[in-house]
PDB file of C-alpha atoms in Angstrom:
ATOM      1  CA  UNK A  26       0.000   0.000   0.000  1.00 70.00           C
ATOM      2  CA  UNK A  27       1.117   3.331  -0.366  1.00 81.00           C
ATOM      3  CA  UNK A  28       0.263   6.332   0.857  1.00 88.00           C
ATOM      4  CA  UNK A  29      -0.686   9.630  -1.172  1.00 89.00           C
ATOM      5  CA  UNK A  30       1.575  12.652  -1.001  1.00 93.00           C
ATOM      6  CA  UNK A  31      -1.594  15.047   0.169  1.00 94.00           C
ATOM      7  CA  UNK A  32      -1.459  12.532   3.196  1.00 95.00           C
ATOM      8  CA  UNK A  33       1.752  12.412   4.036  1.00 95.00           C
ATOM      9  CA  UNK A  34       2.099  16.069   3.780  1.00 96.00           C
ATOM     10  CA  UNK A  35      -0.945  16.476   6.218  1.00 97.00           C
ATOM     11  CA  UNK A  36       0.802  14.110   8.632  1.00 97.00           C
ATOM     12  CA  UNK A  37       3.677  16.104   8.321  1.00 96.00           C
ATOM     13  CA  UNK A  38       1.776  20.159   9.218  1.00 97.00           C
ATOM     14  CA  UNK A  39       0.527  18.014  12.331  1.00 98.00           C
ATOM     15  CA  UNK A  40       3.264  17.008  13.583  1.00 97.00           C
ATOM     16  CA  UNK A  41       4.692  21.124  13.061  1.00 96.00           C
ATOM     17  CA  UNK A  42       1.941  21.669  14.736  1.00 96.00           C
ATOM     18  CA  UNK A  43       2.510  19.611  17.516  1.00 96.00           C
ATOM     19  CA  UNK A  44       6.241  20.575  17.763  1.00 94.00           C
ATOM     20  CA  UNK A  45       4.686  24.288  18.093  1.00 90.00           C
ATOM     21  CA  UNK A  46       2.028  23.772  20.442  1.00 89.00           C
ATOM     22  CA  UNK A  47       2.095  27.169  21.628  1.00 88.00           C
ATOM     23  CA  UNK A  48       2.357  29.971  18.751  1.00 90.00           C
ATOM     24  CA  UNK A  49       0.499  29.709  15.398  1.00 94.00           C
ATOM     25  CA  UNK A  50       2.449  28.354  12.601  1.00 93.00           C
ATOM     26  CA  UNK A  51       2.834  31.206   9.974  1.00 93.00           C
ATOM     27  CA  UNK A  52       1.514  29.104   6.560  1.00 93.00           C
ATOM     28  CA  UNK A  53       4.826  30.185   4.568  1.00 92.00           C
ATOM     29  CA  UNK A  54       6.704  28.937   7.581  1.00 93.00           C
ATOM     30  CA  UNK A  55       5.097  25.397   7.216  1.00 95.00           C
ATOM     31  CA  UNK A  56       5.199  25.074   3.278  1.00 95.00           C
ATOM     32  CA  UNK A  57       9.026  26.455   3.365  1.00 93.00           C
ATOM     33  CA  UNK A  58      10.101  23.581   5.735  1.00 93.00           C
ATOM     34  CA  UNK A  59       8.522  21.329   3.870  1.00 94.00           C
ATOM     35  CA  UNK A  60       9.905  22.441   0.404  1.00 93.00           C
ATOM     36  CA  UNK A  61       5.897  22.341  -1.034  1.00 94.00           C
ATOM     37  CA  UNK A  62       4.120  24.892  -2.515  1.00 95.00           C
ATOM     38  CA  UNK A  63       1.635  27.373  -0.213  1.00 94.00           C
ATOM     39  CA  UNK A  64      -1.310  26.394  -2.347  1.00 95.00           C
ATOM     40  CA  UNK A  65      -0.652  22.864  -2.073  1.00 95.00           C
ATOM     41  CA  UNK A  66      -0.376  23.329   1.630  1.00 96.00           C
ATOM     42  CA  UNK A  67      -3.867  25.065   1.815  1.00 95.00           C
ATOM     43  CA  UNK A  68      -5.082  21.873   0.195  1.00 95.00           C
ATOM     44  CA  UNK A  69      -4.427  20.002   2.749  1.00 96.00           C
ATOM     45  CA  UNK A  70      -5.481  22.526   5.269  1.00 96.00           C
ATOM     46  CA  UNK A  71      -8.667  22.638   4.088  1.00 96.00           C
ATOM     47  CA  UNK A  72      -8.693  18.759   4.617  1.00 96.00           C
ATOM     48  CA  UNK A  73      -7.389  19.126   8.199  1.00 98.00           C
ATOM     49  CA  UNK A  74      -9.705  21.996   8.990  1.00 97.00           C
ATOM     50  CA  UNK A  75     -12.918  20.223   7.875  1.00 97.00           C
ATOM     51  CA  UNK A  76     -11.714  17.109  10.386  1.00 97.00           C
ATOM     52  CA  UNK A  77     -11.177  19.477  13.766  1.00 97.00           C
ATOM     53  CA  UNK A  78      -7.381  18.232  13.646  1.00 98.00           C
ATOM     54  CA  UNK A  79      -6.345  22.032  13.067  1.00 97.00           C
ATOM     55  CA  UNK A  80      -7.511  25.417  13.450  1.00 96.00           C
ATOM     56  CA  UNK A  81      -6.901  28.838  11.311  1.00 93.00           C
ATOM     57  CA  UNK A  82      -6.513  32.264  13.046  1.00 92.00           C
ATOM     58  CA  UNK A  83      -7.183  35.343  11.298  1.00 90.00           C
ATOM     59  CA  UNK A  84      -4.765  38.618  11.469  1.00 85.00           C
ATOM     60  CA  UNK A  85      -1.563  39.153  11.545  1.00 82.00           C
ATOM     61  CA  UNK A  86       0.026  37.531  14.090  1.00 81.00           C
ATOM     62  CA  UNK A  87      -2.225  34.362  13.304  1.00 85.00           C
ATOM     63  CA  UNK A  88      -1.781  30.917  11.401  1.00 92.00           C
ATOM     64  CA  UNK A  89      -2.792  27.744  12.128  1.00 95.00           C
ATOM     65  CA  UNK A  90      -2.427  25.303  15.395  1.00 96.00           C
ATOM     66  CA  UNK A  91      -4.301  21.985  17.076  1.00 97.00           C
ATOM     67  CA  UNK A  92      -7.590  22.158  17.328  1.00 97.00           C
ATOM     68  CA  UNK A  93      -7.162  19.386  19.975  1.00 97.00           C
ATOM     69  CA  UNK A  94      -4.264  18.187  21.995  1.00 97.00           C
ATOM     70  CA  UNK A  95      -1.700  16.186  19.533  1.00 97.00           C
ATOM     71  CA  UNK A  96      -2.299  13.202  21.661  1.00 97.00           C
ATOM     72  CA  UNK A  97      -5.775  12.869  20.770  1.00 98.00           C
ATOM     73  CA  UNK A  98      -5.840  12.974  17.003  1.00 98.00           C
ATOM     74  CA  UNK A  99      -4.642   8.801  15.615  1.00 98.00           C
ATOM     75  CA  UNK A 100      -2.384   8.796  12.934  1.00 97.00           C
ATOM     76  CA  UNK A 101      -5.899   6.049  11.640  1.00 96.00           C
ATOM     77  CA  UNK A 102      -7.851   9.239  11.943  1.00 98.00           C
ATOM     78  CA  UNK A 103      -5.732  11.169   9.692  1.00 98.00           C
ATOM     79  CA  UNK A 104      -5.167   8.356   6.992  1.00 96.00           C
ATOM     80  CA  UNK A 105      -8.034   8.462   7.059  1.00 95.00           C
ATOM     81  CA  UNK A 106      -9.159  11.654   6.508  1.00 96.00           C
ATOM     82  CA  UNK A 107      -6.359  12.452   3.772  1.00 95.00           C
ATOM     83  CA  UNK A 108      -6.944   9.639   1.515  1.00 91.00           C
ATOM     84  CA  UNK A 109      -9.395   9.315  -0.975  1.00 83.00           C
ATOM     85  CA  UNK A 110      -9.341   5.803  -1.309  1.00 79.00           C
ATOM     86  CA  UNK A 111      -8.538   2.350  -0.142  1.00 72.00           C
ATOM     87  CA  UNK A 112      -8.788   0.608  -3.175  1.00 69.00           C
ATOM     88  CA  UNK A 113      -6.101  -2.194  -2.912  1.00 67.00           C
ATOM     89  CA  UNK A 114      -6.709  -4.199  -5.767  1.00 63.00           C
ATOM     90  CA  UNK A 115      -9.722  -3.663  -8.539  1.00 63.00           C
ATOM     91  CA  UNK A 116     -11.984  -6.173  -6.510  1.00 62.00           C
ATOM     92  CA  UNK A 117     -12.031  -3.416  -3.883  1.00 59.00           C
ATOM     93  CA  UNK A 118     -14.198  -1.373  -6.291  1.00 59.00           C
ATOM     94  CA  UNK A 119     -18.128  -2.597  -6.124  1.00 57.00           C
ATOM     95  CA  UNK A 120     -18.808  -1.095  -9.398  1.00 56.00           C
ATOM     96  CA  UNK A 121     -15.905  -3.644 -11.329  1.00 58.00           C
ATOM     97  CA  UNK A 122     -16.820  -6.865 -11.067  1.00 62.00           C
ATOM     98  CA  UNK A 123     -15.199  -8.338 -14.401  1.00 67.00           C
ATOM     99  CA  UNK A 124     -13.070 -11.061 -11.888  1.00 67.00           C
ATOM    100  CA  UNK A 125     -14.504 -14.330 -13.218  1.00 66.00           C
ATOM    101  CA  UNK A 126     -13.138 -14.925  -9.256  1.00 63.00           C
ATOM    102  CA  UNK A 127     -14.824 -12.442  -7.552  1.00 64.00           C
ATOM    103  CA  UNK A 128     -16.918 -15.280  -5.607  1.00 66.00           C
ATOM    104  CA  UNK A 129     -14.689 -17.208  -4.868  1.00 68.00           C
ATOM    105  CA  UNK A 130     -11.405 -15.737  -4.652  1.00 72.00           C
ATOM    106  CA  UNK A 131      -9.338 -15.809  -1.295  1.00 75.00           C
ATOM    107  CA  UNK A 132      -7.701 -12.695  -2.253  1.00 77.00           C
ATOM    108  CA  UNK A 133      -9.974  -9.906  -1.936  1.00 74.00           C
ATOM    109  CA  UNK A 134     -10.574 -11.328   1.803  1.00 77.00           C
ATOM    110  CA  UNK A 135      -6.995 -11.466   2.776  1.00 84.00           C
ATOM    111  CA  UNK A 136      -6.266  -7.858   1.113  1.00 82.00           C
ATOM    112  CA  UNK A 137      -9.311  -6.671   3.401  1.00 82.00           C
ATOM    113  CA  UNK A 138      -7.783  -8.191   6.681  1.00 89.00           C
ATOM    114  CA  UNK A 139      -4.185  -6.841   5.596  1.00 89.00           C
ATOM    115  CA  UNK A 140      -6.095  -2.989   5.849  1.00 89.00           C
ATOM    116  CA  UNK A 141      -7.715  -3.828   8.480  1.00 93.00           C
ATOM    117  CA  UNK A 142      -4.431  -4.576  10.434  1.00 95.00           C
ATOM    118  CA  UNK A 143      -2.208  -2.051   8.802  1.00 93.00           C
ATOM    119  CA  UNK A 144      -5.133   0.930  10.131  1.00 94.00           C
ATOM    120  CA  UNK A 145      -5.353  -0.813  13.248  1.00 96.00           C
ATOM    121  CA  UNK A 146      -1.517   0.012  13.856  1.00 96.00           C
ATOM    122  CA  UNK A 147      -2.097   3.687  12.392  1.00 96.00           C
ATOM    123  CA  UNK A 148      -4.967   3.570  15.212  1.00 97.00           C
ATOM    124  CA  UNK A 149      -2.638   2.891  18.018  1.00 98.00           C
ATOM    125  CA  UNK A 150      -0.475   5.556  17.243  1.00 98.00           C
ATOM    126  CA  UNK A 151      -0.738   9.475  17.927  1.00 97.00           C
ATOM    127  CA  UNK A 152       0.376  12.843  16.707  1.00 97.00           C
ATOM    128  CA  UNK A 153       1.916  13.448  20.158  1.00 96.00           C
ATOM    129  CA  UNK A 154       3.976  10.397  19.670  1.00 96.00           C
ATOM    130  CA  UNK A 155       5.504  11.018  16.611  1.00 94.00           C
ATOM    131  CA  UNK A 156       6.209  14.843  17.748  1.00 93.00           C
ATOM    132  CA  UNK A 157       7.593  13.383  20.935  1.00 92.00           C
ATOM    133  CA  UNK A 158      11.303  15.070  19.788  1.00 88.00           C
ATOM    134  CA  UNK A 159      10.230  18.613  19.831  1.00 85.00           C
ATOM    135  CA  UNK A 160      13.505  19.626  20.374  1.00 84.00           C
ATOM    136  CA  UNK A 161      14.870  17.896  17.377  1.00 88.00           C
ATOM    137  CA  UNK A 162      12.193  18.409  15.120  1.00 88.00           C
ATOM    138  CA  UNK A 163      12.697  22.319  15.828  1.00 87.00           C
ATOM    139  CA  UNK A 164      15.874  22.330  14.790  1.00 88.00           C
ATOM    140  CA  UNK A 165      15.550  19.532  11.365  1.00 87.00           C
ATOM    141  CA  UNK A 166      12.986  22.635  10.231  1.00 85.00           C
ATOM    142  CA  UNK A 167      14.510  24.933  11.526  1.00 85.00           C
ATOM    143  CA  UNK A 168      11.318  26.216  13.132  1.00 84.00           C
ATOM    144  CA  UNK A 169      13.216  29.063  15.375  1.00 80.00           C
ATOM    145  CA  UNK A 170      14.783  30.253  12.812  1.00 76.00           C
ATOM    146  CA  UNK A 171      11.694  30.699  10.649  1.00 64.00           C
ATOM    147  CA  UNK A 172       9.776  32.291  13.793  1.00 62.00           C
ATOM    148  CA  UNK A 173      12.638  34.789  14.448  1.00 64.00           C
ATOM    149  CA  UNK A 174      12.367  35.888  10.435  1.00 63.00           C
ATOM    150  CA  UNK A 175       8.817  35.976  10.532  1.00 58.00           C
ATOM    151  CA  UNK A 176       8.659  38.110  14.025  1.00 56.00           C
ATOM    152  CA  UNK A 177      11.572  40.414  12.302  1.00 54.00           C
ATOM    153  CA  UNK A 178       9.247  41.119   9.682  1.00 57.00           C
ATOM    154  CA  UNK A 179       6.598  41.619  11.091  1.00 53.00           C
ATOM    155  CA  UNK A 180       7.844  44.785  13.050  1.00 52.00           C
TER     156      UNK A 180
END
C-alpha cells in the first residue's frame, strides 16, 4: 500500500503543529520547511480543517495550530481523513466486477484483513507520539529560525 503525497504532507503540518504547540504556525513557515508549494499546503489545510485536527486564526500575528491536543488525534484518523481511497486491488471497487473470481477468490478477503491490520496500527499511534522530539524536530525545520524571520518582519 502506499500512501498519497496530500497525506503524508498532512501528517507532516501536524506534527509542526505539535512541535509548536504554543504559537500559530505562519503558513509560509510550514510550506518552506517542507519544500511544497503554499497552495498545495492550503489543500491540505482545508482537509485538516474540515476534520477538527487544526484550526486557522485570522490577522496578523495568526496561522494555524491543534484544534485538539496532539495526543488525541490517531495517525488512523488522519489516513483516514487524507486519503481518498482504499482501493487495494480492482476487486475493492463494487462497481468492477469483471473477476470471473470475484466469488470465490481468497484474495480480496486477505487484502481486506491486511487494511484492516495495517489501520489498526495507524490507530494505536498518535500525533503526540511522533512529535515526541520537539527539540529535534525544531531544529531539522529549523522552526526558530523561521519564527525569528517571521517576528523580524513583522515589526
Amino acid at each position: 500500500m502506499r500512501l498519497t503525497q496530500q497525506t503524508n504532507y498532512a501528517v507532516r503540518t501536524l506534527i509542526y503543529c505539535a512541535a509548536n504547540p504554543d504559537t500559530p504556525s505562519r503558513v509560509a513557515d510550514v510550506a518552506a520547511s517542507f519544500e511544497m508549494s503554499e497552495a498545495h499546503l492550503f489543500k491540505i489545510l482545508k482537509v485538516l480543517v474540515s476534520n477538527n485536527f487544526v484550526r486557522t486564526i485570522r490577522g496578523r500575528n495568526g496561522g494555524l495550530m491543534l484544534a485538539k491536543p496532539a495526543s488525541e488525534i490517531t495517525v488512523g484518523q488522519v489516513v483516514r481523513a487524507a486519503e481518498e481511497s482504499f482501493l487495494l486491488a480492482e476487486c475493492f471497487d463494487s462497481g468492477r466486477r469483471d473477476c470471473p473470481l470475484i466469488t470465490s477468490c481468497g484474495f480480496n478477503g486477505l487484502l481486506h484483513e491486511a487494511l484492516e491490520a495495517f489501520m489498526t496500527v495507524l490507530d494505536a499511534h498518535t500525533i503526540a507520539e511522533l512529535a515526541e522530539d520537539r527539540h529535534e524536530i525544531r531544529f531539522l525545520l529549523k522552526m526558530d529560525e523561521a519564527m525569528e524571520m517571521g517576528a523580524a518582519a513583522a515589526q
